[in-house]
CSV table of C-alpha atoms in Angstrom, one decimal:
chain,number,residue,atom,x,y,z
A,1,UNK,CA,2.6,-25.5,40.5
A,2,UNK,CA,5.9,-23.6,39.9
A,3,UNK,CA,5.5,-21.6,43.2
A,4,UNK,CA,3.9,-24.8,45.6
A,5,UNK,CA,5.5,-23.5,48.4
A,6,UNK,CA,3.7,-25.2,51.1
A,7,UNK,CA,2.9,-28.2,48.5
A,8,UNK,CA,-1.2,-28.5,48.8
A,9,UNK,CA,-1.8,-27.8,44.8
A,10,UNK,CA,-3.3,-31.4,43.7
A,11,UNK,CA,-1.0,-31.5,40.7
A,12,UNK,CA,2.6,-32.6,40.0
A,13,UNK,CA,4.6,-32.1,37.2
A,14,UNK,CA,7.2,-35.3,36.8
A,15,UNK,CA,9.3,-35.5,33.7
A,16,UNK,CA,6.9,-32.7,31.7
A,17,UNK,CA,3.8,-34.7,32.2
A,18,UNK,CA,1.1,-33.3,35.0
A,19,UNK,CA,-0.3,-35.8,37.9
A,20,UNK,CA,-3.6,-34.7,39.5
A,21,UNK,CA,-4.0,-36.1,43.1
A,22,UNK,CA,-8.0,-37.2,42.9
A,23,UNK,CA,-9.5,-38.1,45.9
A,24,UNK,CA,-13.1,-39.3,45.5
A,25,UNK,CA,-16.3,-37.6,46.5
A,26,UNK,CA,-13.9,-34.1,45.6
A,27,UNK,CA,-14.7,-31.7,42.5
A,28,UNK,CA,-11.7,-30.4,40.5
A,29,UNK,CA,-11.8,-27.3,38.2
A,30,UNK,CA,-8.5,-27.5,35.7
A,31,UNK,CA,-8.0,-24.0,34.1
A,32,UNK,CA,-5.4,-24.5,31.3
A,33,UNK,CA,-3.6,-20.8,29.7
A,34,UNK,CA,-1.5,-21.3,26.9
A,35,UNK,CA,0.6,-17.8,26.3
A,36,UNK,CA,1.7,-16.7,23.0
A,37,UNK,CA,1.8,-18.3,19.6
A,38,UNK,CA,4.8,-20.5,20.3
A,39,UNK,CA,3.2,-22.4,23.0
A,40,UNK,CA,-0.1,-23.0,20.8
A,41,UNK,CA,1.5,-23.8,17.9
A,42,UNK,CA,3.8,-26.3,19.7
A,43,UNK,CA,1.0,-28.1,21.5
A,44,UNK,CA,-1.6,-28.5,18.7
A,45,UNK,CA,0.4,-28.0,15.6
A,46,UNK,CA,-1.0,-25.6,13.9
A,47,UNK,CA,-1.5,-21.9,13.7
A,48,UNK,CA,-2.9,-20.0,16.3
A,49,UNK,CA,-4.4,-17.2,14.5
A,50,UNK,CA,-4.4,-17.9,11.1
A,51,UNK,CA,-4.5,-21.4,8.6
A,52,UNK,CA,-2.3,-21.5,5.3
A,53,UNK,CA,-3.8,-21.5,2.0
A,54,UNK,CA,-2.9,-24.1,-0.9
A,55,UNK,CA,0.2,-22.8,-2.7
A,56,UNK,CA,0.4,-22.2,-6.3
A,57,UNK,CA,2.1,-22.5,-9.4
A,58,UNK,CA,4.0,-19.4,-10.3
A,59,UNK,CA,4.3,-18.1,-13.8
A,60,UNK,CA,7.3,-19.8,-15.9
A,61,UNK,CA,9.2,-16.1,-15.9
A,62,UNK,CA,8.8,-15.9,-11.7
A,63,UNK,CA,11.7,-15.0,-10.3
A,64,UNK,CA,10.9,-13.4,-6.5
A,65,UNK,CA,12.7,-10.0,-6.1
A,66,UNK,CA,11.9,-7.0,-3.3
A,67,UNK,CA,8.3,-6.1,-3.3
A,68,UNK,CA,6.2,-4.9,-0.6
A,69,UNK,CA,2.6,-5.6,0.8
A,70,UNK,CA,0.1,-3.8,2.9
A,71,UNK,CA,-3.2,-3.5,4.8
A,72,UNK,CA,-5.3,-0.2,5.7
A,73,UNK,CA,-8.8,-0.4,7.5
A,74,UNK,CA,-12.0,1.3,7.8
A,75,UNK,CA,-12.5,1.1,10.9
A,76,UNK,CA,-15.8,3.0,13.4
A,77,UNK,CA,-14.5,6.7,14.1
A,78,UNK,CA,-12.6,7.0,17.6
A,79,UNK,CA,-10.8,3.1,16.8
A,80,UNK,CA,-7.9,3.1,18.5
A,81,UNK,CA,-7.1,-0.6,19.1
A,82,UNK,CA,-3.8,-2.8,18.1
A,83,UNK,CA,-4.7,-4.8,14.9
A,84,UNK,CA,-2.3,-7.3,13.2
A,85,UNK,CA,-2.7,-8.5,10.0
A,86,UNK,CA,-1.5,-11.7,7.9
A,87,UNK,CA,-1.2,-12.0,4.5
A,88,UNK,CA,0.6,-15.3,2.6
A,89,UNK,CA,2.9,-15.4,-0.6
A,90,UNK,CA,1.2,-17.9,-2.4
A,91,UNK,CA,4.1,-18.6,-4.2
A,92,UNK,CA,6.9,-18.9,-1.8
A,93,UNK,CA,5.1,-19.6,1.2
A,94,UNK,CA,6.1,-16.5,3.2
A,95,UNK,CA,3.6,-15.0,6.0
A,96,UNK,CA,3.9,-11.7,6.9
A,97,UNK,CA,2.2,-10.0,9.8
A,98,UNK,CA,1.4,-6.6,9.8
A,99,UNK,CA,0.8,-4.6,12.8
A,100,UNK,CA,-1.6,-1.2,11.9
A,101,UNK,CA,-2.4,1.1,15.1
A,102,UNK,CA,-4.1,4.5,15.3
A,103,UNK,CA,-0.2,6.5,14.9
A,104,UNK,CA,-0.1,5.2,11.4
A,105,UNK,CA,-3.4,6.2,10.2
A,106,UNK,CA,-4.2,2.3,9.9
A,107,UNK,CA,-2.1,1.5,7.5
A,108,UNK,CA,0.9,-0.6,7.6
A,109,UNK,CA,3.2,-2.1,4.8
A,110,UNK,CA,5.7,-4.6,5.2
A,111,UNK,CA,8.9,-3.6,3.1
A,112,UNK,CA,11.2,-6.5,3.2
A,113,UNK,CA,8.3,-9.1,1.2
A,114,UNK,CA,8.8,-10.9,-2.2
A,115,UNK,CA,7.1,-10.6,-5.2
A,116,UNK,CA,4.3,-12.9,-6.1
A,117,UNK,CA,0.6,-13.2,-5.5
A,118,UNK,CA,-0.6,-12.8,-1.6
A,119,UNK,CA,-3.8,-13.8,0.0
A,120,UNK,CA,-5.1,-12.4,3.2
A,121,UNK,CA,-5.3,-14.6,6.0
A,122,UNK,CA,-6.7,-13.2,8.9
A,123,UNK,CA,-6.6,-10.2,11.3
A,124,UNK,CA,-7.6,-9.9,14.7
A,125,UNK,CA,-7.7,-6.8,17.7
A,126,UNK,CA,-4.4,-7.5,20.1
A,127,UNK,CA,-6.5,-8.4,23.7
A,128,UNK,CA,-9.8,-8.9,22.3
A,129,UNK,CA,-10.6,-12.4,24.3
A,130,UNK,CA,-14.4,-11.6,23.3
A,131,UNK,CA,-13.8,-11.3,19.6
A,132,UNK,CA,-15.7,-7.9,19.8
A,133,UNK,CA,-14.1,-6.7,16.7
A,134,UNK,CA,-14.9,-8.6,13.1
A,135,UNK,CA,-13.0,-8.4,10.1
A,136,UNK,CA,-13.7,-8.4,6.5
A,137,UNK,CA,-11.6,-8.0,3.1
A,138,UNK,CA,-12.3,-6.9,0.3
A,139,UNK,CA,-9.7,-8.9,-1.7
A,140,UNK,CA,-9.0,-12.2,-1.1
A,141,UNK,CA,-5.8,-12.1,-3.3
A,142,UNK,CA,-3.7,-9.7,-4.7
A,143,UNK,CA,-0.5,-9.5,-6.6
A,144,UNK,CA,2.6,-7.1,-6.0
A,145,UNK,CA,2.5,-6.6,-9.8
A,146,UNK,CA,-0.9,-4.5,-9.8
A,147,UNK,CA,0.1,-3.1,-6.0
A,148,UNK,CA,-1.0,-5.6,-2.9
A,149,UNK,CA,-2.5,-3.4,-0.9
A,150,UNK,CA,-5.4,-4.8,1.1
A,151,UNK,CA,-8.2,-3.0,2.1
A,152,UNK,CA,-9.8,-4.5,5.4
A,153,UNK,CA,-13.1,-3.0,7.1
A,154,UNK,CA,-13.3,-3.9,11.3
A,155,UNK,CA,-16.7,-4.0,12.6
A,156,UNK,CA,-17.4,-3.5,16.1
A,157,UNK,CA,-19.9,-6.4,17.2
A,158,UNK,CA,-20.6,-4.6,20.6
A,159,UNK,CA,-21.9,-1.0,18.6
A,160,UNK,CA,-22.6,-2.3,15.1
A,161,UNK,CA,-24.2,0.5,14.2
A,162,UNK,CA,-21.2,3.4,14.9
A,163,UNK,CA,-20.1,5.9,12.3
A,164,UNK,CA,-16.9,4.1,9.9
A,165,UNK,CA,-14.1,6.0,9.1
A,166,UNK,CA,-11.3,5.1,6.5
A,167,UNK,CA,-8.2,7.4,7.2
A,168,UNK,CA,-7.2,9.2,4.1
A,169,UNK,CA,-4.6,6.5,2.1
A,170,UNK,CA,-3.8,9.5,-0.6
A,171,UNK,CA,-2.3,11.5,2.2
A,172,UNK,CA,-0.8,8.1,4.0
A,173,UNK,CA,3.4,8.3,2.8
A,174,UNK,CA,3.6,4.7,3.8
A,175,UNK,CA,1.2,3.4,1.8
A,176,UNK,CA,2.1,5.7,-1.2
A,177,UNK,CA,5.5,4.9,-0.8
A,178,UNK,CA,5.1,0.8,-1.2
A,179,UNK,CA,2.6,1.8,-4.2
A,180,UNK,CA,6.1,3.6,-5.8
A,181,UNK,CA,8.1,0.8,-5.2
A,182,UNK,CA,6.1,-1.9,-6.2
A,183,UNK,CA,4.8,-0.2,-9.5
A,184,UNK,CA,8.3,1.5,-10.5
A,185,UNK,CA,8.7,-0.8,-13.4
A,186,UNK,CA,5.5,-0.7,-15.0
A,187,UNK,CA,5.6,3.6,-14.3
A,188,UNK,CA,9.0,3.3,-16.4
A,189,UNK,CA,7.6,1.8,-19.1
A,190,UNK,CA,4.3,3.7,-19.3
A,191,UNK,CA,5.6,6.7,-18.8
A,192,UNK,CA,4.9,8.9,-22.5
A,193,UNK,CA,8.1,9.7,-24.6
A,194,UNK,CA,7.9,13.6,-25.0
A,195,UNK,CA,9.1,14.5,-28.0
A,196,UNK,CA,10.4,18.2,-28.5
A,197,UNK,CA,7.6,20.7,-30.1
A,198,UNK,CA,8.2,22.1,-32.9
A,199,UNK,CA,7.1,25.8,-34.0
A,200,UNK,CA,5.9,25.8,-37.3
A,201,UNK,CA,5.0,29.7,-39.0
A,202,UNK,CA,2.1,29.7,-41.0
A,203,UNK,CA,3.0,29.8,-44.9
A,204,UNK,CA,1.0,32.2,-45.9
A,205,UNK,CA,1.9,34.5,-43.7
A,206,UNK,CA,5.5,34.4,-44.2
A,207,UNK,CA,4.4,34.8,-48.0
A,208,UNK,CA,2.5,37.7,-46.9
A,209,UNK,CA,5.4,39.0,-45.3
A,210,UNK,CA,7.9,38.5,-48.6
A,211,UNK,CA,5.2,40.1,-50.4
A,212,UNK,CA,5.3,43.6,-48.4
A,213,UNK,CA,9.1,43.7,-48.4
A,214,UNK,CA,9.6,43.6,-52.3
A,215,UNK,CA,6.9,46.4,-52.6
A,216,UNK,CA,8.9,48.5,-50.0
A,217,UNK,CA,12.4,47.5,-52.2
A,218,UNK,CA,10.4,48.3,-55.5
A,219,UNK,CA,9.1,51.7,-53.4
A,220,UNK,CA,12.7,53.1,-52.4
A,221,UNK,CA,13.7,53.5,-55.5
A,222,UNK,CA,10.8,55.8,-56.6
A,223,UNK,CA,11.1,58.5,-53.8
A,224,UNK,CA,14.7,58.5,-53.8
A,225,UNK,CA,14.2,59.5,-58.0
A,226,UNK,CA,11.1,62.1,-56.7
A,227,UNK,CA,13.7,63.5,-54.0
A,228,UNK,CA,16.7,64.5,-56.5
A,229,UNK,CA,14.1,66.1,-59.1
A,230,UNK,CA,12.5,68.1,-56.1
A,231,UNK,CA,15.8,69.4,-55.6
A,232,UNK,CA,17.3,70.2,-59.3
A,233,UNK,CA,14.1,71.8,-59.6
A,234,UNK,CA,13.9,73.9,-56.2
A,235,UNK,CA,17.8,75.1,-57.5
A,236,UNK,CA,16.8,76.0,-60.9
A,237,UNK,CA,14.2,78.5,-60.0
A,238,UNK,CA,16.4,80.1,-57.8
């Protein structure tokens, strides 16, 4: 329509609303594309690739402050594919979307989220018009107080029965790293006091020990008095 150069498309656009030019006994095939979320969510009002949950009370002592949230996937071995992933602050309402690809092991986090309790949404593969790729979760909600960390697992509908591979999260400094910062608190305050050892000697020992040194003092004594008669008595005879 944009590019109607010679003006044979049957369709005019006047004021943002679309004319078709039907003539009878003709068959017409309309084809309609809408690109991007923006464009989706504008036309039907709602959410393209996700819907929000209820929210919820927070706790009287909620006060949001820095937090972070992730997503890692066990995904079939040799998955390569663009995934994003939405999870929802149930308490403030935020949505964050998380983008995981195969560079970061499948595992994203998103650093700049609130405290509070978070719910997965939805996650989908980036291009995947024949939703080949499934997703499930193993949580449903999580809080940022116990670590929200969600663990997805993508299924590929087209080769269900592939080999499934979870890239190793110990070794994954992203998703060790949001762990740290949402748990420093609680670390703090469980980390043990170490209190200083102290070396004690054993008592009878240490008795055992005074005991030999007062019979060497008592012993001196007695040779020194043997050594002067050995010698008064060595000059006499001479």
């Amino acid at each position: 329509m944009q590019y109607d150069a010679l003006e044979d498309y049957p369709l005019q656009e006047i004021n943002q609303t679309t004319f078709l030019q039907a003539e009878g006994g003709n068959h017409y095939d309309l084809i309609y594309t809408l690109a991007g979320s923006s464009w989706y969510e504008s036309v039907t009002g709602q959410q393209r690739h996700y819907t929000l949950q209820p929210l919820e009370t927070p706790p009287e002592n909620y006060e949001p402050k820095p937090a972070q949230v992730g997503a890692y996937l066990t995904a079939p071995v040799g998955f390569s594919q663009h995934v994003i992933v939405y999870l929802q602050n149930l308490y403030t309402d935020d949505v964050y979307d998380l983008e995981l690809y195969e560079s970061n092991e499948l595992a994203a986090v998103e650093p700049n989220a609130l405290s509070g309790k978070y719910a997965f949404l939805s996650a989908y593969v980036v291009g995947d018009a024949e939703n080949r790729y499934q997703f499930s979760c193993e949580q449903n909600e999580l809080s940022t107080e116990t670590g929200a960390d969600f663990h997805l697992t993508v299924t590929d509908t087209a080769n269900p029965d592939r080999e499934m591979n979870t890239p190793s999260r110990d070794q994954n400094s992203t998703v060790q790293a949001a762990n740290g910062f949402n748990n420093r608190d609680t670390v703090a305050a469980e980390q043990p006091i170490i209190e200083p050892e102290v070396v004690s000697q054993p008592v009878k020992q240490q008795e055992k020990q005074l005991d030999l040194l007062s019979l060497l003092l008592d012993f001196i004594p007695v040779v020194l008095v043997g050594a002067v008669l050995f010698a008064v008595c060595r000059k006499h005879r001479r």
